[in-house]
mmCIF file with all atom_site columns, C-alpha atoms in Angstrom:
data_model
loop_
_atom_site.group_PDB
_atom_site.id
_atom_site.type_symbol
_atom_site.label_atom_id
_atom_site.label_alt_id
_atom_site.label_comp_id
_atom_site.label_asym_id
_atom_site.label_entity_id
_atom_site.label_seq_id
_atom_site.pdbx_PDB_ins_code
_atom_site.Cartn_x
_atom_site.Cartn_y
_atom_site.Cartn_z
_atom_site.occupancy
_atom_site.B_iso_or_equiv
_atom_site.pdbx_formal_charge
_atom_site.auth_seq_id
_atom_site.auth_comp_id
_atom_site.auth_asym_id
_atom_site.auth_atom_id
_atom_site.pdbx_PDB_model_num
ATOM 1   C CA . UNK A 1 1   ? -21.333 -33.268 -25.843 1.00 38.00 ? 4   UNK A CA 1
ATOM 2   C CA . UNK A 1 2   ? -25.147 -33.484 -25.710 1.00 39.00 ? 5   UNK A CA 1
ATOM 3   C CA . UNK A 1 3   ? -27.218 -30.622 -24.478 1.00 39.00 ? 6   UNK A CA 1
ATOM 4   C CA . UNK A 1 4   ? -28.204 -31.127 -20.869 1.00 39.00 ? 7   UNK A CA 1
ATOM 5   C CA . UNK A 1 5   ? -25.334 -33.510 -19.976 1.00 36.00 ? 8   UNK A CA 1
ATOM 6   C CA . UNK A 1 6   ? -23.166 -32.748 -17.074 1.00 38.00 ? 9   UNK A CA 1
ATOM 7   C CA . UNK A 1 7   ? -19.786 -31.270 -17.990 1.00 47.00 ? 10  UNK A CA 1
ATOM 8   C CA . UNK A 1 8   ? -17.733 -32.909 -15.257 1.00 49.00 ? 11  UNK A CA 1
ATOM 9   C CA . UNK A 1 9   ? -14.369 -31.158 -15.920 1.00 58.00 ? 12  UNK A CA 1
ATOM 10  C CA . UNK A 1 10  ? -15.926 -27.605 -15.662 1.00 82.00 ? 13  UNK A CA 1
ATOM 11  C CA . UNK A 1 11  ? -16.342 -26.729 -12.117 1.00 92.00 ? 14  UNK A CA 1
ATOM 12  C CA . UNK A 1 12  ? -16.218 -23.299 -10.413 1.00 96.00 ? 15  UNK A CA 1
ATOM 13  C CA . UNK A 1 13  ? -13.857 -23.056 -7.334  1.00 97.00 ? 16  UNK A CA 1
ATOM 14  C CA . UNK A 1 14  ? -14.414 -19.945 -5.234  1.00 97.00 ? 17  UNK A CA 1
ATOM 15  C CA . UNK A 1 15  ? -11.277 -18.533 -3.415  1.00 95.00 ? 18  UNK A CA 1
ATOM 16  C CA . UNK A 1 16  ? -12.209 -15.855 -0.915  1.00 93.00 ? 19  UNK A CA 1
ATOM 17  C CA . UNK A 1 17  ? -9.546  -13.453 0.523   1.00 90.00 ? 20  UNK A CA 1
ATOM 18  C CA . UNK A 1 18  ? -9.819  -10.370 2.531   1.00 86.00 ? 21  UNK A CA 1
ATOM 19  C CA . UNK A 1 19  ? -8.321  -7.079  1.380   1.00 81.00 ? 22  UNK A CA 1
ATOM 20  C CA . UNK A 1 20  ? -7.387  -5.294  4.558   1.00 67.00 ? 23  UNK A CA 1
ATOM 21  C CA . UNK A 1 21  ? -3.840  -5.360  6.023   1.00 61.00 ? 24  UNK A CA 1
ATOM 22  C CA . UNK A 1 22  ? -2.708  -7.926  3.413   1.00 65.00 ? 25  UNK A CA 1
ATOM 23  C CA . UNK A 1 23  ? -3.944  -10.044 0.649   1.00 72.00 ? 26  UNK A CA 1
ATOM 24  C CA . UNK A 1 24  ? -2.361  -13.460 0.846   1.00 78.00 ? 27  UNK A CA 1
ATOM 25  C CA . UNK A 1 25  ? -1.922  -15.592 -2.224  1.00 87.00 ? 28  UNK A CA 1
ATOM 26  C CA . UNK A 1 26  ? -1.540  -18.849 -0.203  1.00 90.00 ? 29  UNK A CA 1
ATOM 27  C CA . UNK A 1 27  ? -5.253  -19.740 -0.413  1.00 92.00 ? 30  UNK A CA 1
ATOM 28  C CA . UNK A 1 28  ? -5.257  -19.085 -4.211  1.00 92.00 ? 31  UNK A CA 1
ATOM 29  C CA . UNK A 1 29  ? -2.070  -21.191 -4.725  1.00 93.00 ? 32  UNK A CA 1
ATOM 30  C CA . UNK A 1 30  ? -3.475  -23.993 -2.539  1.00 94.00 ? 33  UNK A CA 1
ATOM 31  C CA . UNK A 1 31  ? -6.625  -24.049 -4.548  1.00 95.00 ? 34  UNK A CA 1
ATOM 32  C CA . UNK A 1 32  ? -4.599  -24.200 -7.861  1.00 94.00 ? 35  UNK A CA 1
ATOM 33  C CA . UNK A 1 33  ? -2.363  -27.033 -6.577  1.00 94.00 ? 36  UNK A CA 1
ATOM 34  C CA . UNK A 1 34  ? -4.969  -29.122 -4.655  1.00 95.00 ? 37  UNK A CA 1
ATOM 35  C CA . UNK A 1 35  ? -8.472  -28.510 -6.095  1.00 95.00 ? 38  UNK A CA 1
ATOM 36  C CA . UNK A 1 36  ? -8.518  -26.918 -9.557  1.00 94.00 ? 39  UNK A CA 1
ATOM 37  C CA . UNK A 1 37  ? -8.358  -29.145 -12.527 1.00 93.00 ? 40  UNK A CA 1
ATOM 38  C CA . UNK A 1 38  ? -7.905  -28.352 -16.289 1.00 93.00 ? 41  UNK A CA 1
ATOM 39  C CA . UNK A 1 39  ? -11.099 -26.910 -17.494 1.00 93.00 ? 42  UNK A CA 1
ATOM 40  C CA . UNK A 1 40  ? -12.274 -25.539 -14.220 1.00 95.00 ? 43  UNK A CA 1
ATOM 41  C CA . UNK A 1 41  ? -12.865 -21.845 -13.439 1.00 95.00 ? 44  UNK A CA 1
ATOM 42  C CA . UNK A 1 42  ? -11.647 -20.049 -10.326 1.00 95.00 ? 45  UNK A CA 1
ATOM 43  C CA . UNK A 1 43  ? -13.502 -17.159 -8.977  1.00 95.00 ? 46  UNK A CA 1
ATOM 44  C CA . UNK A 1 44  ? -11.095 -15.053 -6.825  1.00 93.00 ? 47  UNK A CA 1
ATOM 45  C CA . UNK A 1 45  ? -13.352 -13.173 -4.489  1.00 92.00 ? 48  UNK A CA 1
ATOM 46  C CA . UNK A 1 46  ? -11.653 -10.232 -2.726  1.00 90.00 ? 49  UNK A CA 1
ATOM 47  C CA . UNK A 1 47  ? -13.554 -8.697  0.060   1.00 88.00 ? 50  UNK A CA 1
ATOM 48  C CA . UNK A 1 48  ? -12.964 -5.013  1.027   1.00 82.00 ? 51  UNK A CA 1
ATOM 49  C CA . UNK A 1 49  ? -13.918 -4.332  4.642   1.00 77.00 ? 52  UNK A CA 1
ATOM 50  C CA . UNK A 1 50  ? -16.587 -1.651  4.861   1.00 70.00 ? 53  UNK A CA 1
ATOM 51  C CA . UNK A 1 51  ? -15.346 -0.135  8.155   1.00 57.00 ? 54  UNK A CA 1
ATOM 52  C CA . UNK A 1 52  ? -12.759 2.000   6.657   1.00 47.00 ? 55  UNK A CA 1
ATOM 53  C CA . UNK A 1 53  ? -12.721 4.477   3.688   1.00 43.00 ? 56  UNK A CA 1
ATOM 54  C CA . UNK A 1 54  ? -8.844  4.448   3.467   1.00 44.00 ? 57  UNK A CA 1
ATOM 55  C CA . UNK A 1 55  ? -7.339  1.021   3.633   1.00 44.00 ? 58  UNK A CA 1
ATOM 56  C CA . UNK A 1 56  ? -3.859  -0.276  3.323   1.00 48.00 ? 59  UNK A CA 1
ATOM 57  C CA . UNK A 1 57  ? -3.615  -2.679  0.483   1.00 48.00 ? 60  UNK A CA 1
ATOM 58  C CA . UNK A 1 58  ? -1.036  -5.307  -0.255  1.00 45.00 ? 61  UNK A CA 1
ATOM 59  C CA . UNK A 1 59  ? 1.298   -4.421  -3.007  1.00 45.00 ? 62  UNK A CA 1
ATOM 60  C CA . UNK A 1 60  ? 0.413   -7.553  -5.018  1.00 41.00 ? 63  UNK A CA 1
ATOM 61  C CA . UNK A 1 61  ? 2.490   -6.286  -8.004  1.00 38.00 ? 64  UNK A CA 1
ATOM 62  C CA . UNK A 1 62  ? 5.566   -7.313  -6.253  1.00 38.00 ? 65  UNK A CA 1
ATOM 63  C CA . UNK A 1 63  ? 4.826   -10.727 -4.959  1.00 40.00 ? 66  UNK A CA 1
ATOM 64  C CA . UNK A 1 64  ? 7.644   -13.154 -4.298  1.00 37.00 ? 67  UNK A CA 1
ATOM 65  C CA . UNK A 1 65  ? 7.901   -16.448 -2.548  1.00 36.00 ? 68  UNK A CA 1
ATOM 66  C CA . UNK A 1 66  ? 7.266   -14.860 0.785   1.00 33.00 ? 69  UNK A CA 1
ATOM 67  C CA . UNK A 1 67  ? 4.100   -12.721 0.584   1.00 36.00 ? 70  UNK A CA 1
ATOM 68  C CA . UNK A 1 68  ? 4.950   -11.045 3.835   1.00 30.00 ? 71  UNK A CA 1
ATOM 69  C CA . UNK A 1 69  ? 8.125   -9.415  2.262   1.00 33.00 ? 72  UNK A CA 1
ATOM 70  C CA . UNK A 1 70  ? 6.094   -7.508  -0.327  1.00 39.00 ? 73  UNK A CA 1
ATOM 71  C CA . UNK A 1 71  ? 5.550   -3.838  -0.338  1.00 37.00 ? 74  UNK A CA 1
ATOM 72  C CA . UNK A 1 72  ? 2.680   -1.913  1.202   1.00 37.00 ? 75  UNK A CA 1
ATOM 73  C CA . UNK A 1 73  ? 0.679   0.687   -0.549  1.00 47.00 ? 76  UNK A CA 1
ATOM 74  C CA . UNK A 1 74  ? -1.732  3.009   1.097   1.00 46.00 ? 77  UNK A CA 1
ATOM 75  C CA . UNK A 1 75  ? -4.797  3.637   -1.047  1.00 51.00 ? 78  UNK A CA 1
ATOM 76  C CA . UNK A 1 76  ? -7.563  6.028   -0.273  1.00 55.00 ? 79  UNK A CA 1
ATOM 77  C CA . UNK A 1 77  ? -10.194 7.267   -2.620  1.00 59.00 ? 80  UNK A CA 1
ATOM 78  C CA . UNK A 1 78  ? -13.495 5.872   -3.988  1.00 67.00 ? 81  UNK A CA 1
ATOM 79  C CA . UNK A 1 79  ? -14.507 2.239   -3.704  1.00 68.00 ? 82  UNK A CA 1
ATOM 80  C CA . UNK A 1 80  ? -14.238 2.169   -7.515  1.00 72.00 ? 83  UNK A CA 1
ATOM 81  C CA . UNK A 1 81  ? -10.525 3.263   -7.263  1.00 75.00 ? 84  UNK A CA 1
ATOM 82  C CA . UNK A 1 82  ? -9.950  0.485   -4.639  1.00 76.00 ? 85  UNK A CA 1
ATOM 83  C CA . UNK A 1 83  ? -11.637 -2.129  -6.770  1.00 81.00 ? 86  UNK A CA 1
ATOM 84  C CA . UNK A 1 84  ? -9.609  -1.112  -9.797  1.00 82.00 ? 87  UNK A CA 1
ATOM 85  C CA . UNK A 1 85  ? -6.381  -1.288  -7.889  1.00 82.00 ? 88  UNK A CA 1
ATOM 86  C CA . UNK A 1 86  ? -7.189  -4.658  -6.557  1.00 83.00 ? 89  UNK A CA 1
ATOM 87  C CA . UNK A 1 87  ? -8.347  -6.120  -9.769  1.00 83.00 ? 90  UNK A CA 1
ATOM 88  C CA . UNK A 1 88  ? -5.078  -4.872  -11.543 1.00 84.00 ? 91  UNK A CA 1
ATOM 89  C CA . UNK A 1 89  ? -2.970  -6.240  -8.691  1.00 82.00 ? 92  UNK A CA 1
ATOM 90  C CA . UNK A 1 90  ? -4.634  -9.586  -8.928  1.00 85.00 ? 93  UNK A CA 1
ATOM 91  C CA . UNK A 1 91  ? -4.026  -9.628  -12.679 1.00 82.00 ? 94  UNK A CA 1
ATOM 92  C CA . UNK A 1 92  ? -0.315  -8.930  -12.019 1.00 85.00 ? 95  UNK A CA 1
ATOM 93  C CA . UNK A 1 93  ? -0.291  -11.756 -9.395  1.00 85.00 ? 96  UNK A CA 1
ATOM 94  C CA . UNK A 1 94  ? -1.670  -14.137 -11.954 1.00 84.00 ? 97  UNK A CA 1
ATOM 95  C CA . UNK A 1 95  ? 1.108   -13.279 -14.402 1.00 83.00 ? 98  UNK A CA 1
ATOM 96  C CA . UNK A 1 96  ? 3.654   -13.974 -11.755 1.00 86.00 ? 99  UNK A CA 1
ATOM 97  C CA . UNK A 1 97  ? 2.175   -17.434 -11.046 1.00 88.00 ? 100 UNK A CA 1
ATOM 98  C CA . UNK A 1 98  ? 2.807   -18.665 -14.665 1.00 82.00 ? 101 UNK A CA 1
ATOM 99  C CA . UNK A 1 99  ? 4.534   -21.727 -13.180 1.00 88.00 ? 102 UNK A CA 1
ATOM 100 C CA . UNK A 1 100 ? 1.343   -23.039 -11.654 1.00 88.00 ? 103 UNK A CA 1
ATOM 101 C CA . UNK A 1 101 ? -1.412  -21.209 -13.418 1.00 86.00 ? 104 UNK A CA 1
ATOM 102 C CA . UNK A 1 102 ? -1.955  -21.970 -17.170 1.00 89.00 ? 105 UNK A CA 1
ATOM 103 C CA . UNK A 1 103 ? -4.609  -19.512 -18.624 1.00 88.00 ? 106 UNK A CA 1
ATOM 104 C CA . UNK A 1 104 ? -5.189  -21.952 -21.489 1.00 91.00 ? 107 UNK A CA 1
ATOM 105 C CA . UNK A 1 105 ? -6.348  -24.696 -19.053 1.00 92.00 ? 108 UNK A CA 1
ATOM 106 C CA . UNK A 1 106 ? -8.213  -22.755 -16.426 1.00 91.00 ? 109 UNK A CA 1
ATOM 107 C CA . UNK A 1 107 ? -10.156 -19.493 -16.252 1.00 92.00 ? 110 UNK A CA 1
ATOM 108 C CA . UNK A 1 108 ? -9.727  -17.093 -13.439 1.00 92.00 ? 111 UNK A CA 1
ATOM 109 C CA . UNK A 1 109 ? -12.161 -14.335 -12.698 1.00 92.00 ? 112 UNK A CA 1
ATOM 110 C CA . UNK A 1 110 ? -11.594 -11.691 -10.025 1.00 91.00 ? 113 UNK A CA 1
ATOM 111 C CA . UNK A 1 111 ? -14.557 -10.190 -8.276  1.00 91.00 ? 114 UNK A CA 1
ATOM 112 C CA . UNK A 1 112 ? -14.019 -7.445  -5.701  1.00 89.00 ? 115 UNK A CA 1
ATOM 113 C CA . UNK A 1 113 ? -16.790 -6.894  -3.260  1.00 87.00 ? 116 UNK A CA 1
ATOM 114 C CA . UNK A 1 114 ? -16.846 -3.889  -0.783  1.00 80.00 ? 117 UNK A CA 1
ATOM 115 C CA . UNK A 1 115 ? -18.746 -3.645  2.408   1.00 68.00 ? 118 UNK A CA 1
ATOM 116 C CA . UNK A 1 116 ? -18.598 -7.340  2.917   1.00 62.00 ? 119 UNK A CA 1
ATOM 117 C CA . UNK A 1 117 ? -21.558 -8.368  4.950   1.00 77.00 ? 120 UNK A CA 1
ATOM 118 C CA . UNK A 1 118 ? -21.985 -11.663 6.772   1.00 82.00 ? 121 UNK A CA 1
ATOM 119 C CA . UNK A 1 119 ? -22.759 -14.404 4.360   1.00 88.00 ? 122 UNK A CA 1
ATOM 120 C CA . UNK A 1 120 ? -21.453 -12.845 1.152   1.00 90.00 ? 123 UNK A CA 1
ATOM 121 C CA . UNK A 1 121 ? -19.059 -15.671 0.375   1.00 92.00 ? 124 UNK A CA 1
ATOM 122 C CA . UNK A 1 122 ? -21.776 -18.257 0.867   1.00 93.00 ? 125 UNK A CA 1
ATOM 123 C CA . UNK A 1 123 ? -24.124 -16.253 -1.272  1.00 93.00 ? 126 UNK A CA 1
ATOM 124 C CA . UNK A 1 124 ? -21.525 -16.087 -4.101  1.00 93.00 ? 127 UNK A CA 1
ATOM 125 C CA . UNK A 1 125 ? -20.882 -19.798 -3.705  1.00 95.00 ? 128 UNK A CA 1
ATOM 126 C CA . UNK A 1 126 ? -24.548 -20.474 -4.147  1.00 96.00 ? 129 UNK A CA 1
ATOM 127 C CA . UNK A 1 127 ? -24.866 -18.026 -7.004  1.00 95.00 ? 130 UNK A CA 1
ATOM 128 C CA . UNK A 1 128 ? -22.031 -19.920 -9.037  1.00 95.00 ? 131 UNK A CA 1
ATOM 129 C CA . UNK A 1 129 ? -23.105 -23.296 -7.813  1.00 94.00 ? 132 UNK A CA 1
ATOM 130 C CA . UNK A 1 130 ? -19.767 -24.368 -6.544  1.00 94.00 ? 133 UNK A CA 1
ATOM 131 C CA . UNK A 1 131 ? -18.907 -27.312 -4.412  1.00 91.00 ? 134 UNK A CA 1
ATOM 132 C CA . UNK A 1 132 ? -15.491 -25.779 -3.498  1.00 95.00 ? 135 UNK A CA 1
ATOM 133 C CA . UNK A 1 133 ? -14.879 -22.735 -1.379  1.00 96.00 ? 136 UNK A CA 1
ATOM 134 C CA . UNK A 1 134 ? -11.318 -21.985 -0.211  1.00 96.00 ? 137 UNK A CA 1
ATOM 135 C CA . UNK A 1 135 ? -11.055 -19.398 2.434   1.00 93.00 ? 138 UNK A CA 1
ATOM 136 C CA . UNK A 1 136 ? -8.007  -17.452 3.529   1.00 87.00 ? 139 UNK A CA 1
ATOM 137 C CA . UNK A 1 137 ? -7.765  -16.762 7.350   1.00 72.00 ? 140 UNK A CA 1
#
């Protein structure tokens, strides 16, 4: 492809979820099945609320067909510990979604943001120049 030409098949889709009482995978699955095409990238934006230093995080490692049936895990500690746990959990979730997610056809990046201020999702969407933002709740 010539330099400067548009690469139509390579879009970035931002999927924003909140890490508080639960992290639902439904928005991510919806994006994969309705928006994302081969060659696209997905930015899974996980927002950690700033109002608490000890949050209950969804046990993403044990996802099944009903996200509400998963196990809970209480996690306290530094923001870095929380971000590491969430990133690892999201990686495990991707492995469990092998029937609808093919890492050879699309890229997924997880970005965990703490202290989510108003407008952080819009700012990230502008930064990556996406036309698709999928919000959960």
